[in-house]
Short mmCIF file of C-alpha atoms in Angstrom, two decimals:
data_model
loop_
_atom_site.label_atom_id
_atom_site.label_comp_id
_atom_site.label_asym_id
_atom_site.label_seq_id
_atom_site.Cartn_x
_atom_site.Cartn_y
_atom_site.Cartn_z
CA UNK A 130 -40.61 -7.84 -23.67
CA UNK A 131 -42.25 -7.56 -20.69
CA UNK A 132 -41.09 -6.22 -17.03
CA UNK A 133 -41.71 -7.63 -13.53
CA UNK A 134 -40.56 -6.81 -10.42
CA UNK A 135 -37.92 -9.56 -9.86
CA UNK A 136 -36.86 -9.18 -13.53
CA UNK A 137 -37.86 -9.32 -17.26
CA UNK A 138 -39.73 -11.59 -20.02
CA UNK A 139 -38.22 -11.40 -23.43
CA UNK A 140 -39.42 -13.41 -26.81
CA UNK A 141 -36.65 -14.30 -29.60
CA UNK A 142 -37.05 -15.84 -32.87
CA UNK A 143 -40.53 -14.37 -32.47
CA UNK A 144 -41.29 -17.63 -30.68
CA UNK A 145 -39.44 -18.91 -27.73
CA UNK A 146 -40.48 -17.36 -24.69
CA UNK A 147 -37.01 -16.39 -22.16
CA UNK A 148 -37.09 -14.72 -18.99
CA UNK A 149 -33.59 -13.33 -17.04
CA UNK A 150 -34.34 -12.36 -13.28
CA UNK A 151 -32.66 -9.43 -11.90
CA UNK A 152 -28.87 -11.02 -11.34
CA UNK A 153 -28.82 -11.72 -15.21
CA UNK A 154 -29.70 -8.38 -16.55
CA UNK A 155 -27.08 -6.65 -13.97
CA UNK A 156 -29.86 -4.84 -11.85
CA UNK A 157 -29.25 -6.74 -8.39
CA UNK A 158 -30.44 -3.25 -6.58
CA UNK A 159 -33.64 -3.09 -8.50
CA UNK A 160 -36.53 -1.99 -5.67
CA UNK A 161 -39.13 -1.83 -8.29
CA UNK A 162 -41.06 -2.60 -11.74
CA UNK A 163 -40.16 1.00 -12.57
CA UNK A 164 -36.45 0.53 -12.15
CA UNK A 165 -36.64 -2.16 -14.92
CA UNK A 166 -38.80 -0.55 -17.27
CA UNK A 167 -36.81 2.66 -17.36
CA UNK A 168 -33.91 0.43 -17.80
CA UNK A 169 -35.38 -2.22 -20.68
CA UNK A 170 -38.79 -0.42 -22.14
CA UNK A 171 -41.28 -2.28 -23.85
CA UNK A 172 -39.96 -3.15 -27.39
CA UNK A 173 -36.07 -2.51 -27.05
CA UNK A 174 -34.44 -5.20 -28.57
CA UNK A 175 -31.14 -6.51 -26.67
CA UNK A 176 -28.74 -9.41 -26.84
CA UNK A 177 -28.79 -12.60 -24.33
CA UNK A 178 -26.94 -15.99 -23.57
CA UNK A 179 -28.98 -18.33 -22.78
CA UNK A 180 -28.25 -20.33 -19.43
CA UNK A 181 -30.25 -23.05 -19.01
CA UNK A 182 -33.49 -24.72 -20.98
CA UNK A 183 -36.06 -27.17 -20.06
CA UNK A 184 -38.41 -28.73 -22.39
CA UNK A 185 -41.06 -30.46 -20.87
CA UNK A 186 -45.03 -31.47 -21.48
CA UNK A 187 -45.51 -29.33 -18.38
CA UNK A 188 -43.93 -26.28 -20.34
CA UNK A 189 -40.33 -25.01 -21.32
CA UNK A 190 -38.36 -22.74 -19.53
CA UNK A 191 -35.81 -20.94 -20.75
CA UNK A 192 -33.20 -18.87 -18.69
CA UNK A 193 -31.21 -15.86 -20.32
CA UNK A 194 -28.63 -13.62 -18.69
CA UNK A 195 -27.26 -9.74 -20.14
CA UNK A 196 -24.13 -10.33 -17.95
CA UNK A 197 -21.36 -8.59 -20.26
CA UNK A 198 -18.93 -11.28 -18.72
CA UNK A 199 -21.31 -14.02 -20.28
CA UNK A 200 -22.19 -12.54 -23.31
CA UNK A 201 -18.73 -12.49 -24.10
CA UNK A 202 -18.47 -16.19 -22.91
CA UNK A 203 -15.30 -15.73 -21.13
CA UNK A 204 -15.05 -16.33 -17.12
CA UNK A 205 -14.26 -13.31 -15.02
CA UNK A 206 -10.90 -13.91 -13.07
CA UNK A 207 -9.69 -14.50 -9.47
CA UNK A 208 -12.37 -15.54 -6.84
CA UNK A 209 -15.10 -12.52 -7.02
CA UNK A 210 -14.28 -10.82 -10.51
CA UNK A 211 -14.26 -7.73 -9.42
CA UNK A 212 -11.29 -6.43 -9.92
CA UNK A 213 -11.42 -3.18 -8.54
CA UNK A 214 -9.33 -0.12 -6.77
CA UNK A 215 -12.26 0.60 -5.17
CA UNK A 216 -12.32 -3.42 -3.02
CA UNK A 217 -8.74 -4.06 -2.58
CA UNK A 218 -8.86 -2.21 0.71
CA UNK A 219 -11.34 -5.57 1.38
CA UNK A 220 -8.08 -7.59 0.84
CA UNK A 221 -5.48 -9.19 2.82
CA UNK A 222 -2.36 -7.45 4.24
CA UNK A 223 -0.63 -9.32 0.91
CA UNK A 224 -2.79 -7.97 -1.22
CA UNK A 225 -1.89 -4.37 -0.48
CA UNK A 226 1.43 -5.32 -0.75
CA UNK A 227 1.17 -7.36 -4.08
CA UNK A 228 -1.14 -4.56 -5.39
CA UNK A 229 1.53 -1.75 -4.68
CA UNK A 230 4.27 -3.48 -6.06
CA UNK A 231 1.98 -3.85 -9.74
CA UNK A 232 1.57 -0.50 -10.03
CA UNK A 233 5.33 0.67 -9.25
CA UNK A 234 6.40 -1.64 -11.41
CA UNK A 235 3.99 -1.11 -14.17
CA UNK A 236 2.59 2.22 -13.53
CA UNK A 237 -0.83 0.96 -13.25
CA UNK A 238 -2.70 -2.01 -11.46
CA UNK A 239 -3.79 -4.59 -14.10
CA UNK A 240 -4.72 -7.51 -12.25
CA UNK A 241 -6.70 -6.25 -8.57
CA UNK A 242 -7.41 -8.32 -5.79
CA UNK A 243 -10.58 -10.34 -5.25
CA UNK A 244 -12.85 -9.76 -2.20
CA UNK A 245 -11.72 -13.05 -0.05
CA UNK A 246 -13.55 -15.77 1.25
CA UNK A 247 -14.46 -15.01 4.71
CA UNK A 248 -13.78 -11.53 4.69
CA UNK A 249 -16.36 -9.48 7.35
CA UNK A 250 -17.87 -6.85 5.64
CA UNK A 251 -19.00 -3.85 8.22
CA UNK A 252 -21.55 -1.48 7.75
CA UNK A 253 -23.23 -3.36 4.00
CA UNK A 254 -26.72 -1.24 2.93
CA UNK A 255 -29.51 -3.16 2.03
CA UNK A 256 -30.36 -2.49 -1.46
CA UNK A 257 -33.40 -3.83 -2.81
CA UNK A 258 -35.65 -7.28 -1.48
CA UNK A 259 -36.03 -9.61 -3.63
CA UNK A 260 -39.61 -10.89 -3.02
CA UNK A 261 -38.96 -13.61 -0.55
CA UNK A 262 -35.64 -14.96 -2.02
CA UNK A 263 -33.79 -12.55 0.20
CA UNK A 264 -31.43 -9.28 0.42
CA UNK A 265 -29.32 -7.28 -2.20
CA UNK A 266 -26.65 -5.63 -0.74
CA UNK A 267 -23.69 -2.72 -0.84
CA UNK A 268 -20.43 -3.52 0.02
CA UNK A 269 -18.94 -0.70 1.90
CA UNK A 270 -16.34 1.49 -0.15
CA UNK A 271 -17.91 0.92 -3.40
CA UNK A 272 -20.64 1.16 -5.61
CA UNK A 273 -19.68 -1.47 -8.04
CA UNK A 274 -19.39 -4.47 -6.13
CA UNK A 275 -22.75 -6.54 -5.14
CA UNK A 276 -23.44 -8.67 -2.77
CA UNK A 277 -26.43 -11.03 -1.87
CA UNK A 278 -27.52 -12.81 0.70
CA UNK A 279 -30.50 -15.56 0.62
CA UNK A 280 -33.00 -15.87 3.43
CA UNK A 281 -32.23 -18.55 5.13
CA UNK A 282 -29.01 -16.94 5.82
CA UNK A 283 -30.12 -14.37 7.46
CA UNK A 284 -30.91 -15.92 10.42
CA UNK A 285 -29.63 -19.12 12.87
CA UNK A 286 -30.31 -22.71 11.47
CA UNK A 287 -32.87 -23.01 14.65
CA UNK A 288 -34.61 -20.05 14.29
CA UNK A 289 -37.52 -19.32 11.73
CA UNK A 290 -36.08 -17.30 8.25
CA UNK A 291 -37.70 -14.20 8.62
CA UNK A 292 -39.97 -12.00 6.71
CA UNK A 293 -38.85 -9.77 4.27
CA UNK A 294 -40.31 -6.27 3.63
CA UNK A 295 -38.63 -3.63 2.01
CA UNK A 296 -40.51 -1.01 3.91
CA UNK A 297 -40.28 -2.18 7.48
CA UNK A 298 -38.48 -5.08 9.45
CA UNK A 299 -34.87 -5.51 10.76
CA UNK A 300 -33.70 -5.93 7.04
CA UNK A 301 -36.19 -3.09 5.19
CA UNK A 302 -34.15 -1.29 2.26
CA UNK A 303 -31.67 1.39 3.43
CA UNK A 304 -30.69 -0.53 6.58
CA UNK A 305 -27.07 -1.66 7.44
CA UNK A 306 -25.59 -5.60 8.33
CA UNK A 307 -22.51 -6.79 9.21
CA UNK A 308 -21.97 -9.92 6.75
CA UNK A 309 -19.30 -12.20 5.68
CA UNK A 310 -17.98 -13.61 2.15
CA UNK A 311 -19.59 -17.16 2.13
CA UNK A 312 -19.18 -17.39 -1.66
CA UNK A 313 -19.03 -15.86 -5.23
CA UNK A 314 -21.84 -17.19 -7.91
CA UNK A 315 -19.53 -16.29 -10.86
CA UNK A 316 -22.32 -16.32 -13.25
CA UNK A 317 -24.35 -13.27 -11.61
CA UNK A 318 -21.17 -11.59 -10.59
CA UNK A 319 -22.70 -11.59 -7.11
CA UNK A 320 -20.54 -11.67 -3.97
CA UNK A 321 -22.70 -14.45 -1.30
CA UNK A 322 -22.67 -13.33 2.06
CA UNK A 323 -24.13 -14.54 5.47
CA UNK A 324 -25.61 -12.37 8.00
CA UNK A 325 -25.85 -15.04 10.59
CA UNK A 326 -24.22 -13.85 13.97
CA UNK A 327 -22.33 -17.08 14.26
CA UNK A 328 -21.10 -16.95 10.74
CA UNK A 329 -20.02 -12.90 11.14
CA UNK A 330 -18.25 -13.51 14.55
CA UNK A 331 -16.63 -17.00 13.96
CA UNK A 332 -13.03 -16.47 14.81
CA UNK A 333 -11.57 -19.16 12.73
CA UNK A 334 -13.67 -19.39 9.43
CA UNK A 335 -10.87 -20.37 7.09
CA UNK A 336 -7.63 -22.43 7.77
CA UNK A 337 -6.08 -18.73 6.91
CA UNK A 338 -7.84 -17.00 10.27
CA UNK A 339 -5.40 -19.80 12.53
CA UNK A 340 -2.15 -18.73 13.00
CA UNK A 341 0.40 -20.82 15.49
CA UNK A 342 -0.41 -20.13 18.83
CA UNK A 343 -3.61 -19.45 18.49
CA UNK A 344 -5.81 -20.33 21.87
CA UNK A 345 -8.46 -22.42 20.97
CA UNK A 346 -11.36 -23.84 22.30
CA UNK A 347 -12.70 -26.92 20.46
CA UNK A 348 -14.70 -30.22 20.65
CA UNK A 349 -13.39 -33.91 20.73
CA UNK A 350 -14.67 -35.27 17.25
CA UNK A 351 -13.32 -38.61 18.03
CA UNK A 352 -10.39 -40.98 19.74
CA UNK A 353 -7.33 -42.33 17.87
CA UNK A 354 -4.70 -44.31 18.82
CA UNK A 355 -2.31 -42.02 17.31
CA UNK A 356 -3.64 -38.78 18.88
CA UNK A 357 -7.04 -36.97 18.82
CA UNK A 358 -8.97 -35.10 16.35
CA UNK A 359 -10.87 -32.05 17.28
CA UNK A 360 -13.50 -29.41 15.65
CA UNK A 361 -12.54 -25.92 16.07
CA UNK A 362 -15.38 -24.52 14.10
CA UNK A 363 -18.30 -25.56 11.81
CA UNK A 364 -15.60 -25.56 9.04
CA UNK A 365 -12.11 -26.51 10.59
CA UNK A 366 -10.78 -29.61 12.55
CA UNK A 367 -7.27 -30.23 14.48
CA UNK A 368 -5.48 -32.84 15.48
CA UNK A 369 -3.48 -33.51 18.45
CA UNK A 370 -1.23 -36.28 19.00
CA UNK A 371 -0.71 -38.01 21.58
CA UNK A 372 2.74 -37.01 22.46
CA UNK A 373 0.74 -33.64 23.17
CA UNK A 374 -2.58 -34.71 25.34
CA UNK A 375 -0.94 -33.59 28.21
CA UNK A 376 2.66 -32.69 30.39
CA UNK A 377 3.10 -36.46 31.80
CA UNK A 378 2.24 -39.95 29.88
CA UNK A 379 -1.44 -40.93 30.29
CA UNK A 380 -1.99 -44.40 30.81
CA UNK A 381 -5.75 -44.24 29.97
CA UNK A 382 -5.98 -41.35 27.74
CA UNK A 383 -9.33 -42.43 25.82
CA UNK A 384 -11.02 -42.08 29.46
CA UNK A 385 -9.81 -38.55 29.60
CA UNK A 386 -10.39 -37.76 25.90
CA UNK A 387 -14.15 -38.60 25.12
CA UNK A 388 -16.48 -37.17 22.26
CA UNK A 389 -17.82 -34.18 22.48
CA UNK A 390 -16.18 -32.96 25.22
CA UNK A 391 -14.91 -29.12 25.03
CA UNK A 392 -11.02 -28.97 25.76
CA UNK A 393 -9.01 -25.47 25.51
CA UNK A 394 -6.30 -25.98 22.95
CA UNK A 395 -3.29 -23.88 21.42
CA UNK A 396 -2.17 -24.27 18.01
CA UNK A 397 1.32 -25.74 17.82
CA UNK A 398 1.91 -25.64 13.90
CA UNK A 399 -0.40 -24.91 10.57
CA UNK A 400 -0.13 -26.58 7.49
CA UNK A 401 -1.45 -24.42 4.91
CA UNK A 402 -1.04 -26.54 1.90
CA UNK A 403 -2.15 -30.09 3.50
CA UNK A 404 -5.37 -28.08 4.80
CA UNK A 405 -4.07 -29.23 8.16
CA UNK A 406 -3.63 -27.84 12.18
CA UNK A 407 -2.04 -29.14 14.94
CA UNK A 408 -2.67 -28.69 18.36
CA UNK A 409 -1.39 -29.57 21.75
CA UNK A 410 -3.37 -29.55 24.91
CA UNK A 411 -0.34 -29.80 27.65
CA UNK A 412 -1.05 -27.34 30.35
CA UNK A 413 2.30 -25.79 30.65
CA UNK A 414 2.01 -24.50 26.38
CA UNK A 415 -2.19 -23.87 26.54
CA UNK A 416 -1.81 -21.72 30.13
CA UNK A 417 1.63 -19.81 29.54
CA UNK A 418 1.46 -16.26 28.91
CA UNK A 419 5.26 -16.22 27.73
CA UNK A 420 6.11 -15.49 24.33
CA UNK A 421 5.42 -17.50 21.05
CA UNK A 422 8.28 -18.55 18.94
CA UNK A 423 6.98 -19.20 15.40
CA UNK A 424 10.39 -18.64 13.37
CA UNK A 425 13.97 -17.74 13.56
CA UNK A 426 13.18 -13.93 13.53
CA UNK A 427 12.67 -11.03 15.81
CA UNK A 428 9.65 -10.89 14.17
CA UNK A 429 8.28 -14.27 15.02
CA UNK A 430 9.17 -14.11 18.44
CA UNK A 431 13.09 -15.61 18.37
CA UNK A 432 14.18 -12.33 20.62
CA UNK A 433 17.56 -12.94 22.48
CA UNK A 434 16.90 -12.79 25.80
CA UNK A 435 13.35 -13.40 26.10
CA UNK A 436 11.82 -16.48 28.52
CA UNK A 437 9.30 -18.98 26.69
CA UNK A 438 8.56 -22.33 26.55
CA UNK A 439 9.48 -25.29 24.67
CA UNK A 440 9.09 -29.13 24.73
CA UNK A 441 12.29 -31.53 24.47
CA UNK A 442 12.59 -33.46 21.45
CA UNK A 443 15.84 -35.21 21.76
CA UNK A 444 18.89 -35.35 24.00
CA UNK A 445 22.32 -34.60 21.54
CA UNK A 446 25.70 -34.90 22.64
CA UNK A 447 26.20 -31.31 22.94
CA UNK A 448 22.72 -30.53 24.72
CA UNK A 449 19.46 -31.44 23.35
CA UNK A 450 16.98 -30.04 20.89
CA UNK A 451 13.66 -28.63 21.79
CA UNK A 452 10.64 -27.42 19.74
CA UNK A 453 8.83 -24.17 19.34
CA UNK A 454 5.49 -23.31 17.37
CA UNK A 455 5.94 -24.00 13.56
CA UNK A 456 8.40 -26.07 13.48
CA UNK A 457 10.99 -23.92 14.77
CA UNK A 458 13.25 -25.56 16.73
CA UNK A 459 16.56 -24.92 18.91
CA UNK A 460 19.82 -25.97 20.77
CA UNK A 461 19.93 -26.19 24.48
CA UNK A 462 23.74 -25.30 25.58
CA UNK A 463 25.04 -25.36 29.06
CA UNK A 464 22.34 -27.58 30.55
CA UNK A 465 21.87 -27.22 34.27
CA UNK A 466 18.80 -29.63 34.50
CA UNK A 467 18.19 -33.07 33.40
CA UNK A 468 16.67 -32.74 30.03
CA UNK A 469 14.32 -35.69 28.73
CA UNK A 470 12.51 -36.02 25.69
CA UNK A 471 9.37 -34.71 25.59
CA UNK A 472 9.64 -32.51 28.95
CA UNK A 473 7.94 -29.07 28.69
CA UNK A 474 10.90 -26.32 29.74
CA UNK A 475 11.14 -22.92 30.02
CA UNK A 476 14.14 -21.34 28.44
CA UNK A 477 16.34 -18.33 27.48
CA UNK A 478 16.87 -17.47 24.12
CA UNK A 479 20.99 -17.03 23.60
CA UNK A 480 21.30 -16.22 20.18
CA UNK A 481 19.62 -16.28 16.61
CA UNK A 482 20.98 -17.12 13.11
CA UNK A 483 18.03 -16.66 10.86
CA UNK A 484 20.05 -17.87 7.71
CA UNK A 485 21.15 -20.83 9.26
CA UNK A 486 17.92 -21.19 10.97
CA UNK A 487 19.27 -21.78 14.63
CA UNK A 488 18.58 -20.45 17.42
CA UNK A 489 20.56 -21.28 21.05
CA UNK A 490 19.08 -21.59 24.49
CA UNK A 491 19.69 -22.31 27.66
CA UNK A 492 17.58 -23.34 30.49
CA UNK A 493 18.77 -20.75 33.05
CA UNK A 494 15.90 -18.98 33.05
CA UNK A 495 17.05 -16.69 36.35
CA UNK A 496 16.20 -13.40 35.65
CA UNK A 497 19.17 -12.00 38.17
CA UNK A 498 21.55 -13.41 35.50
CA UNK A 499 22.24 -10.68 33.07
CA UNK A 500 22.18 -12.22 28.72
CA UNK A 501 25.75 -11.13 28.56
CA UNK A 502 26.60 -13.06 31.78
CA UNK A 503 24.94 -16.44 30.37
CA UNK A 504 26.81 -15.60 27.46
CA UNK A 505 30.11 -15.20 28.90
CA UNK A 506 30.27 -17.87 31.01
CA UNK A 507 29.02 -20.16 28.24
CA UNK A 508 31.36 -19.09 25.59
CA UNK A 509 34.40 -21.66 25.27
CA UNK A 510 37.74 -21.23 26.83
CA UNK A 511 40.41 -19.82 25.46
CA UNK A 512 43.16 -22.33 24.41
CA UNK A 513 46.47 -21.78 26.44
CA UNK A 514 49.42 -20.67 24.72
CA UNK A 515 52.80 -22.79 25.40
CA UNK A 516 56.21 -21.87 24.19
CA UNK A 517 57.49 -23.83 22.02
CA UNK A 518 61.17 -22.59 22.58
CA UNK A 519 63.29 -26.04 23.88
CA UNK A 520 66.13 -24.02 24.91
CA UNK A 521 64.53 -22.85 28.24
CA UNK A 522 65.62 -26.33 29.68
CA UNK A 523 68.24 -28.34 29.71
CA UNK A 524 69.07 -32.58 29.65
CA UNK A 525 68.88 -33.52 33.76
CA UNK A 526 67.02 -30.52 34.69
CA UNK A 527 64.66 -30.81 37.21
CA UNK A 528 60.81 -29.46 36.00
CA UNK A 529 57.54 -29.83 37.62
CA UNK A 530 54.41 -29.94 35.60
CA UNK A 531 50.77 -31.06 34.88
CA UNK A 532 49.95 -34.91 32.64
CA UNK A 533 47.64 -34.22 29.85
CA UNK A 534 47.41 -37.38 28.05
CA UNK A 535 48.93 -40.81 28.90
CA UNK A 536 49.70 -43.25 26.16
CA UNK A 537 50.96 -47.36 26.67
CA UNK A 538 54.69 -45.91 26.18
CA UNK A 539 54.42 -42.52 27.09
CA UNK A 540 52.85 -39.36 28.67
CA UNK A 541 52.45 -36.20 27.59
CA UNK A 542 52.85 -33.25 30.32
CA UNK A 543 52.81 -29.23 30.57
CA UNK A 544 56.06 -27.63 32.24
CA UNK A 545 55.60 -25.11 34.51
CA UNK A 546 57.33 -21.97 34.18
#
């Protein structure tokens, strides 16, 4: 056994020569030869897996790890593997949620939540450096969880990867990075992370950072007949169709619409299990500053009373339907203005049935007009009540009333009095 700064030389069978770098023994924060000496001295006599072999004329290489996970030869769970108290507070808002409810129900938490894929972590302490491989980091919080991050990520793709000294330079040991979860190498138990500025600050990493409504700004990626599709970021695209390219029908849209061209966009729905988004680039949705309806809740904007905007879908009988963010769609009652399909409105919000999933509008949008007014004047008549006592009149008495109906034979009338 023999120790070296990025990690240790071992001999088994009193042969085959093994080596395990500083990932596989569990010593990611390592600075020196020392630190791995004190840890493994010369002799001790320790169990591996080994990971990987090569047997060559040039010379065999073997690869050995000390991981507990892989000397057990079972895979850690979730994303990360570490399933700690200590990083759920790195979680989503559902984690917290899902976390609390384990442990009332159970009394403790035996299944914690993963670090996430593109979660920013602030204020992460460089470690050790690894020769010129790159950084070992802390993740804020906690001790236990590792993260690394190679050199190439540690600066833009068109700028040089810089040089790594643990004793000086932007990224010397004991200095602090903003980084982001770029991966998890489930072998090593090591959280990847970039410290790229454009990888830290991208707004919409993950088809879980859009929500509907979202402004966006993105590229033209190419022209369909069907719509167009769009690159928000270096790892999400969009689609808009072409019912949504703009307010009014374009009769040369592909002139308009050309690659690589940056357009401002607003999300219109997200489809988290097709991996898909949908945007619209119609003026009157990308530059309102009304309220977003994303739902049939207070919550997701379906407030009676409140002014926002929605495109026609259809003219019904009874009104005609119009559609929100989402999916959410609603009823347009008392219509004062000629509604066609797909016209961009703005509109009142009249009522909300979140269990039936309706919501009622109308497109009196007057401010001067009180809710309880629209309402009133839009709720139906009352049916009038007639008597139904024939002894009030008499054979050859002269009435005078109003004709309801007429039939071939007949008519039908109300008596006055």
């Amino acid at each position: 056994m023999k120790a070296w700064d990025r990690g240790l030389s071992l001999r088994f069978m009193g042969f085959y020569d093994c080596s395990a770098d500083l990932n596989g023994l569990g010593m990611p924060a390592a600075r020196s030869k020392a630190d791995v000496e004190k840890k493994y001295p010369l002799g001790k006599v320790v169990p591996v897996r080994v990971l990987y072999v090569s047997l060559t004329a040039a010379g065999k290489v073997i690869i050995v790890s000390r991981m507990p996970h892989v000397l057990a030869f079972k895979p850690r769970p979730a994303l990360t593997g570490y399933e700690l108290p200590a990083a759920a507070h790195l979680a989503s808002d559902k984690a917290h949620s899902d976390i609390s409810a384990a442990a009332n129900e159970k009394g403790k938490i035996d299944k914690m939540w993963p670090i996430p894929y593109g979660t920013v972590l602030d204020d992460c302490i460089v470690l050790s450096v690894v020769g010129t491989i790159g950084l070992a980091l802390q993740v804020p919080a906690t001790k236990a969880v590792t993260a690394f991050a190679k050199v190439a990520q540690l600066a833009e793709e068109d700028e040089p990867a810089p040089k790594l000294n643990k004793y000086s330079g932007p990224f010397h040991v004991g200095t602090r990075h903003r980084a982001r979860v770029v991966g998890y190498d489930a072998i090593d138990a090591v959280v990847r992370v970039s410290l790229r500025p454009s990888m830290v600050n991208e707004k919409f990493l993950t088809i879980d950072d859009v929500y509907p409504g979202a402004a966006v700004n993105g590229t033209i990626k190419v022209f369909r007949e069907n719509g167009v599709e769009i690159t928000i970021s270096s790892t999400l695209h969009g689609f808009i169709h072409k019912q949504h390219l703009a307010d009014v029908a374009l009769k040369h849209p592909e002139l308009q619409f050309k690659a690589g061209k940056q357009i401002a966009c607003r999300v219109l729905k997200v489809l988290h299990e097709q991996r898909s988004i949908l945007l619209t680039t119609r003026k009157s949705l990308v530059q309102s500053k009304l309220p977003i309806v994303t739902g049939y809740t207070e919550a997701e904007g379906a407030v009676p009373g409140a002014i926002t905007q929605a495109v026609v879908d259809r003219v019904v009988d009874n009104g005609a339907i119009v559609n929100f963010y989402q999916g959410a769609h609603g009823l347009v009652v008392g219509g004062s203005k000629r509604l066609e399909p797909g016209k961009s409105i703005k509109c009142r919000i009249l009522t909300c049935d979140s269990e039936r999933r309706r919501i009622r509008v109308t497109d009196n949008v007057d401010e001067g007009v009180s809710l309880d007014e629209l309402l009133a004047k839009l709720a139906p008549a009352k049916p009038t009540e007639f008597s139904t006592d024939i002894s009030q009149v008499a054979p050859g008495q002269i009435v005078s009333g109003a004709v309801v109906r007429i039939r071939s034979e007949s008519a039908m009338l109300t008596l006055d009095g």
